mmCIF file of C-alpha atoms in Angstrom:
data_model
loop_
_atom_site.group_PDB
_atom_site.id
_atom_site.type_symbol
_atom_site.label_atom_id
_atom_site.label_comp_id
_atom_site.label_asym_id
_atom_site.label_seq_id
_atom_site.Cartn_x
_atom_site.Cartn_y
_atom_site.Cartn_z
ATOM 1 C CA ASP A 1 0.154 -0.106 -0.164
ATOM 2 C CA THR A 2 1.229 3.318 -1.181
ATOM 3 C CA GLU A 3 -1.068 5.703 -0.176
ATOM 4 C CA VAL A 4 -0.792 9.346 0.974
ATOM 5 C CA THR A 5 -4.425 10.915 1.997
ATOM 6 C CA GLN A 6 -4.793 14.412 1.673
ATOM 7 C CA THR A 7 -7.632 16.650 2.727
ATOM 8 C CA PRO A 8 -9.592 18.546 1.553
ATOM 9 C CA LYS A 9 -9.327 17.954 -1.901
ATOM 10 C CA HIS A 10 -10.530 21.485 -2.775
ATOM 11 C CA LEU A 11 -10.194 24.415 -0.655
ATOM 12 C CA VAL A 12 -11.633 28.159 -1.756
ATOM 13 C CA MET A 13 -10.561 30.859 0.639
ATOM 14 C CA GLY A 14 -10.414 34.645 1.334
ATOM 15 C CA MET A 15 -7.322 36.077 1.889
ATOM 16 C CA THR A 16 -8.012 37.062 5.625
ATOM 17 C CA ASN A 17 -9.026 33.290 6.317
ATOM 18 C CA LYS A 18 -7.232 30.986 7.964
ATOM 19 C CA LYS A 19 -7.540 27.073 7.105
ATOM 20 C CA SER A 20 -5.270 24.124 7.006
ATOM 21 C CA LEU A 21 -4.188 21.186 4.774
ATOM 22 C CA LYS A 22 -3.553 17.780 5.917
ATOM 23 C CA CYS A 23 -1.753 15.010 4.871
ATOM 24 C CA GLU A 24 -1.671 11.196 6.441
ATOM 25 C CA GLN A 25 0.294 7.996 5.717
ATOM 26 C CA HIS A 26 0.478 4.753 7.198
ATOM 27 C CA MET A 27 3.414 3.538 5.280
ATOM 28 C CA GLY A 28 5.468 3.921 8.253
ATOM 29 C CA HIS A 29 7.820 6.507 6.381
ATOM 30 C CA ARG A 30 10.028 9.001 8.438
ATOM 31 C CA ALA A 31 10.452 11.524 5.630
ATOM 32 C CA MET A 32 7.267 13.970 4.523
ATOM 33 C CA TYR A 33 7.005 16.439 2.440
ATOM 34 C CA TRP A 34 4.825 19.634 0.972
ATOM 35 C CA TYR A 35 4.804 20.610 -2.655
ATOM 36 C CA LYS A 36 3.244 23.652 -4.569
ATOM 37 C CA GLN A 37 2.803 23.051 -8.131
ATOM 38 C CA LYS A 38 0.905 25.863 -10.843
ATOM 39 C CA ALA A 39 -0.235 24.531 -13.844
ATOM 40 C CA LYS A 40 1.466 22.813 -16.625
ATOM 41 C CA LYS A 41 4.645 23.505 -14.095
ATOM 42 C CA PRO A 42 6.591 20.858 -12.115
ATOM 43 C CA PRO A 43 6.187 20.374 -8.448
ATOM 44 C CA GLU A 44 8.446 23.376 -6.359
ATOM 45 C CA LEU A 45 9.632 21.481 -2.983
ATOM 46 C CA MET A 46 8.305 23.662 0.126
ATOM 47 C CA PHE A 47 9.202 21.601 3.239
ATOM 48 C CA VAL A 48 10.369 18.504 4.305
ATOM 49 C CA TYR A 49 10.264 16.841 7.527
ATOM 50 C CA SER A 50 12.514 13.920 8.791
ATOM 51 C CA TYR A 51 11.745 12.063 11.645
ATOM 52 C CA GLU A 52 9.329 14.776 12.744
ATOM 53 C CA LYS A 53 11.478 17.569 12.434
ATOM 54 C CA LEU A 54 11.743 20.433 9.995
ATOM 55 C CA SER A 55 15.081 19.798 7.896
ATOM 56 C CA ILE A 56 14.181 21.905 4.902
ATOM 57 C CA ASN A 57 12.428 25.316 4.569
ATOM 58 C CA GLU A 58 12.728 26.379 0.709
ATOM 59 C CA SER A 59 12.188 30.095 1.950
ATOM 60 C CA VAL A 60 8.413 29.865 2.065
ATOM 61 C CA PRO A 61 6.572 32.733 2.930
ATOM 62 C CA SER A 62 5.345 32.752 6.850
ATOM 63 C CA ARG A 63 1.846 32.669 5.490
ATOM 64 C CA PHE A 64 2.509 28.883 4.747
ATOM 65 C CA SER A 65 3.140 27.321 8.303
ATOM 66 C CA PRO A 66 3.801 23.634 8.451
ATOM 67 C CA GLU A 67 3.371 21.111 11.184
ATOM 68 C CA CYS A 68 3.859 17.834 12.111
ATOM 69 C CA PRO A 69 2.327 16.324 14.715
ATOM 70 C CA ASN A 70 3.483 12.648 14.555
ATOM 71 C CA SER A 71 5.164 10.635 11.832
ATOM 72 C CA SER A 72 2.199 9.805 10.091
ATOM 73 C CA LEU A 73 0.389 13.011 9.869
ATOM 74 C CA LEU A 74 1.435 16.307 8.310
ATOM 75 C CA ASN A 75 -0.441 19.848 8.226
ATOM 76 C CA LEU A 76 0.061 23.164 6.262
ATOM 77 C CA HIS A 77 -1.696 25.831 8.159
ATOM 78 C CA LEU A 78 -2.514 28.996 5.516
ATOM 79 C CA HIS A 79 -3.328 32.180 6.813
ATOM 80 C CA ALA A 80 -3.623 35.440 5.020
ATOM 81 C CA LEU A 81 -3.135 34.269 1.421
ATOM 82 C CA GLN A 82 -2.647 36.138 -1.696
ATOM 83 C CA PRO A 83 -4.410 35.212 -4.696
ATOM 84 C CA GLU A 84 -0.710 34.123 -6.367
ATOM 85 C CA ASP A 85 -0.918 31.173 -4.022
ATOM 86 C CA SER A 86 -3.662 29.374 -5.548
ATOM 87 C CA ALA A 87 -2.404 26.269 -6.626
ATOM 88 C CA LEU A 88 -2.249 22.528 -6.197
ATOM 89 C CA TYR A 89 -0.458 21.477 -2.936
ATOM 90 C CA LEU A 90 0.747 18.031 -3.210
ATOM 91 C CA CYS A 91 1.953 15.984 -0.216
ATOM 92 C CA ALA A 92 4.329 13.363 -0.160
ATOM 93 C CA SER A 93 6.576 10.866 1.942
ATOM 94 C CA SER A 94 9.403 8.685 1.667
ATOM 95 C CA GLN A 95 10.817 5.862 4.070
ATOM 96 C CA ARG A 96 13.395 8.535 4.630
ATOM 97 C CA GLY A 97 14.397 12.049 4.106
ATOM 98 C CA GLU A 98 18.222 12.143 3.522
ATOM 99 C CA THR A 99 18.584 9.787 0.601
ATOM 100 C CA GLY A 100 17.137 8.752 -2.951
ATOM 101 C CA ARG A 101 14.151 7.064 -1.584
ATOM 102 C CA THR A 102 11.367 6.793 -3.970
ATOM 103 C CA ILE A 103 8.968 9.938 -2.906
ATOM 104 C CA TYR A 104 5.046 9.262 -2.909
ATOM 105 C CA PHE A 105 2.308 11.566 -3.551
ATOM 106 C CA GLY A 106 -0.659 12.121 -2.510
ATOM 107 C CA GLU A 107 -3.840 13.235 -4.908
ATOM 108 C CA GLY A 108 -3.350 16.845 -4.051
ATOM 109 C CA SER A 109 -5.079 19.542 -2.453
ATOM 110 C CA TRP A 110 -6.611 22.416 -4.857
ATOM 111 C CA LEU A 111 -6.131 25.670 -3.140
ATOM 112 C CA THR A 112 -7.896 28.707 -4.481
ATOM 113 C CA VAL A 113 -7.428 32.067 -2.810
ATOM 114 C CA VAL A 114 -10.413 35.128 -3.233
ATOM 115 C CA ALA B 1 23.268 21.868 -8.645
ATOM 116 C CA GLN B 2 21.947 19.215 -10.386
ATOM 117 C CA THR B 3 19.156 20.149 -13.567
ATOM 118 C CA VAL B 4 17.067 17.692 -15.150
ATOM 119 C CA THR B 5 15.786 18.473 -18.967
ATOM 120 C CA GLN B 6 13.069 17.370 -20.771
ATOM 121 C CA SER B 7 13.519 18.837 -24.203
ATOM 122 C CA GLN B 8 10.162 17.556 -25.804
ATOM 123 C CA PRO B 9 7.471 19.705 -24.313
ATOM 124 C CA GLU B 10 4.556 17.730 -26.024
ATOM 125 C CA MET B 11 4.375 14.163 -27.429
ATOM 126 C CA SER B 12 1.671 11.993 -29.395
ATOM 127 C CA VAL B 13 1.412 8.593 -30.115
ATOM 128 C CA GLN B 14 -1.197 6.126 -31.774
ATOM 129 C CA GLU B 15 -2.657 3.833 -29.532
ATOM 130 C CA ALA B 16 -0.989 0.667 -29.708
ATOM 131 C CA GLU B 17 2.088 2.247 -30.612
ATOM 132 C CA THR B 18 5.414 2.972 -29.067
ATOM 133 C CA VAL B 19 6.982 6.402 -27.896
ATOM 134 C CA THR B 20 9.811 7.218 -26.214
ATOM 135 C CA LEU B 21 10.323 10.345 -24.210
ATOM 136 C CA SER B 22 13.746 12.094 -23.622
ATOM 137 C CA CYS B 23 15.228 13.090 -20.379
ATOM 138 C CA THR B 24 18.873 13.903 -19.671
ATOM 139 C CA TYR B 25 20.275 15.624 -16.370
ATOM 140 C CA ASP B 26 23.632 17.005 -14.947
ATOM 141 C CA THR B 27 25.270 16.009 -11.991
ATOM 142 C CA SER B 28 28.913 15.554 -10.337
ATOM 143 C CA GLU B 29 27.364 12.629 -7.954
ATOM 144 C CA SER B 30 27.625 9.156 -8.869
ATOM 145 C CA ASP B 31 24.967 7.672 -6.149
ATOM 146 C CA TYR B 32 21.288 8.691 -7.408
ATOM 147 C CA TYR B 33 17.959 7.789 -8.154
ATOM 148 C CA LEU B 34 16.083 8.589 -11.337
ATOM 149 C CA PHE B 35 12.654 8.502 -11.455
ATOM 150 C CA TRP B 36 9.490 9.015 -13.991
ATOM 151 C CA TYR B 37 6.280 10.041 -12.825
ATOM 152 C CA LYS B 38 3.040 10.386 -14.546
ATOM 153 C CA GLN B 39 0.176 13.250 -13.822
ATOM 154 C CA PRO B 40 -2.912 12.760 -15.705
ATOM 155 C CA PRO B 41 -5.660 15.413 -15.850
ATOM 156 C CA SER B 42 -6.640 14.329 -12.074
ATOM 157 C CA ARG B 43 -3.378 15.869 -10.931
ATOM 158 C CA GLN B 44 -2.126 12.531 -8.650
ATOM 159 C CA MET B 45 1.650 12.282 -9.343
ATOM 160 C CA ILE B 46 2.090 8.891 -9.782
ATOM 161 C CA LEU B 47 5.415 6.648 -9.717
ATOM 162 C CA VAL B 48 6.062 5.139 -13.272
ATOM 163 C CA ILE B 49 9.842 3.820 -12.764
ATOM 164 C CA ARG B 50 12.668 4.036 -10.666
ATOM 165 C CA GLN B 51 16.702 3.867 -11.987
ATOM 166 C CA GLU B 52 19.003 3.226 -9.162
ATOM 167 C CA ALA B 53 22.260 4.622 -10.783
ATOM 168 C CA TYR B 54 24.529 1.854 -9.614
ATOM 169 C CA LYS B 55 22.426 -0.541 -11.596
ATOM 170 C CA GLN B 56 23.432 -1.330 -15.172
ATOM 171 C CA GLN B 57 20.449 -2.894 -16.229
ATOM 172 C CA ASN B 58 17.634 -0.844 -17.296
ATOM 173 C CA ALA B 59 14.410 -1.200 -15.224
ATOM 174 C CA THR B 60 11.164 -2.245 -16.650
ATOM 175 C CA GLU B 61 7.862 -2.070 -15.449
ATOM 176 C CA ASN B 62 5.079 -3.730 -17.637
ATOM 177 C CA ARG B 63 4.638 -1.743 -20.644
ATOM 178 C CA PHE B 64 7.538 1.012 -19.426
ATOM 179 C CA SER B 65 11.065 0.452 -19.557
ATOM 180 C CA VAL B 66 14.054 3.033 -19.390
ATOM 181 C CA ASN B 67 17.203 3.180 -21.670
ATOM 182 C CA PHE B 68 19.480 4.175 -18.584
ATOM 183 C CA GLN B 69 22.897 5.665 -20.407
ATOM 184 C CA LYS B 70 24.941 6.788 -17.169
ATOM 185 C CA ALA B 71 28.348 8.110 -19.281
ATOM 186 C CA ALA B 72 25.819 10.348 -21.309
ATOM 187 C CA LYS B 73 23.664 11.411 -18.403
ATOM 188 C CA SER B 74 20.495 10.241 -20.494
ATOM 189 C CA PHE B 75 17.574 8.688 -18.678
ATOM 190 C CA SER B 76 14.629 7.968 -21.517
ATOM 191 C CA LEU B 77 11.230 6.417 -20.861
ATOM 192 C CA LYS B 78 9.761 4.034 -23.145
ATOM 193 C CA ILE B 79 5.835 3.120 -23.614
ATOM 194 C CA SER B 80 5.075 0.051 -25.797
ATOM 195 C CA ASP B 81 1.747 -0.815 -26.878
ATOM 196 C CA SER B 82 0.327 2.858 -25.726
ATOM 197 C CA GLN B 83 -3.046 2.588 -24.296
ATOM 198 C CA LEU B 84 -5.805 6.008 -24.004
ATOM 199 C CA GLY B 85 -5.111 6.046 -20.461
ATOM 200 C CA ASP B 86 -1.216 6.503 -21.111
ATOM 201 C CA ALA B 87 -2.308 10.169 -21.876
ATOM 202 C CA ALA B 88 -0.831 12.654 -19.022
ATOM 203 C CA MET B 89 2.135 15.025 -18.171
ATOM 204 C CA TYR B 90 5.401 12.986 -17.563
ATOM 205 C CA PHE B 91 8.067 14.644 -15.422
ATOM 206 C CA CYS B 92 11.750 13.176 -15.423
ATOM 207 C CA ALA B 93 13.251 13.521 -11.655
ATOM 208 C CA TYR B 94 16.651 13.168 -10.055
ATOM 209 C CA ARG B 95 16.946 12.148 -6.285
ATOM 210 C CA SER B 96 20.866 12.327 -4.664
ATOM 211 C CA ASN B 97 21.541 9.466 -2.416
ATOM 212 C CA THR B 98 24.044 11.381 -0.758
ATOM 213 C CA ASN B 99 22.913 15.062 0.085
ATOM 214 C CA ALA B 100 19.693 16.188 1.623
ATOM 215 C CA GLY B 101 17.008 14.892 0.139
ATOM 216 C CA LYS B 102 15.799 17.078 -2.503
ATOM 217 C CA SER B 103 14.283 16.113 -5.722
ATOM 218 C CA THR B 104 14.921 17.876 -9.146
ATOM 219 C CA PHE B 105 12.117 17.504 -11.818
ATOM 220 C CA GLY B 106 12.113 18.338 -15.525
ATOM 221 C CA ASP B 107 9.707 20.945 -16.689
ATOM 222 C CA GLY B 108 7.740 17.588 -18.070
ATOM 223 C CA THR B 109 6.171 16.047 -21.278
ATOM 224 C CA THR B 110 2.631 16.192 -22.282
ATOM 225 C CA LEU B 111 1.779 12.852 -24.294
ATOM 226 C CA THR B 112 -1.365 12.384 -26.435
ATOM 227 C CA VAL B 113 -2.392 9.472 -27.332
ATOM 228 C CA LYS B 114 -4.698 8.979 -29.907
ATOM 229 C CA PRO B 115 -7.234 6.256 -30.835
#
């Protein structure tokens, strides 16, 4: 089973709202990732958690706040977003973060900021 | 820094025919992994095939196979007996096995399958 589950699948939020994206995996993976993807572009890495600790932050604006409550869960808290933040947000996991293990992706959460 | 280049923004193939998608990469590392991911209109990124750089044998997964040329830094994907469900954007990706776990993706190739 190589399933990464993301909720919600679609989210529309105003620029003053606070919302969260959630991600869950039960493969025993110890690395989890957030990617942002615009239409017809490759995914862009935002954050990496390795063993529940933030190991990579790709200079993401503070209006995006990741959280890893345990090894199976990953959240992305959203606050005061801009319309240009509208995109597909992909969660992913891999067995470990530091090495070249395969990354498995969830179905993504479509975010629209109005 | 590693780079991944997919020189074909769009490709098309007739159903049941064979198509090859190109990918080249640049790295100074010797230990790494290469992947092909498929992203259909539903937008989920699905792993198609992976290749460990230390393995000389080309990876295969049913109708999907790769031609891995390490010296030339080339990693092409061959899809045999193409099916309508193969229509998607395909991304080639590089992942180091020694540095921090970042992946580098190519810009993607959109594959159309004609009935």
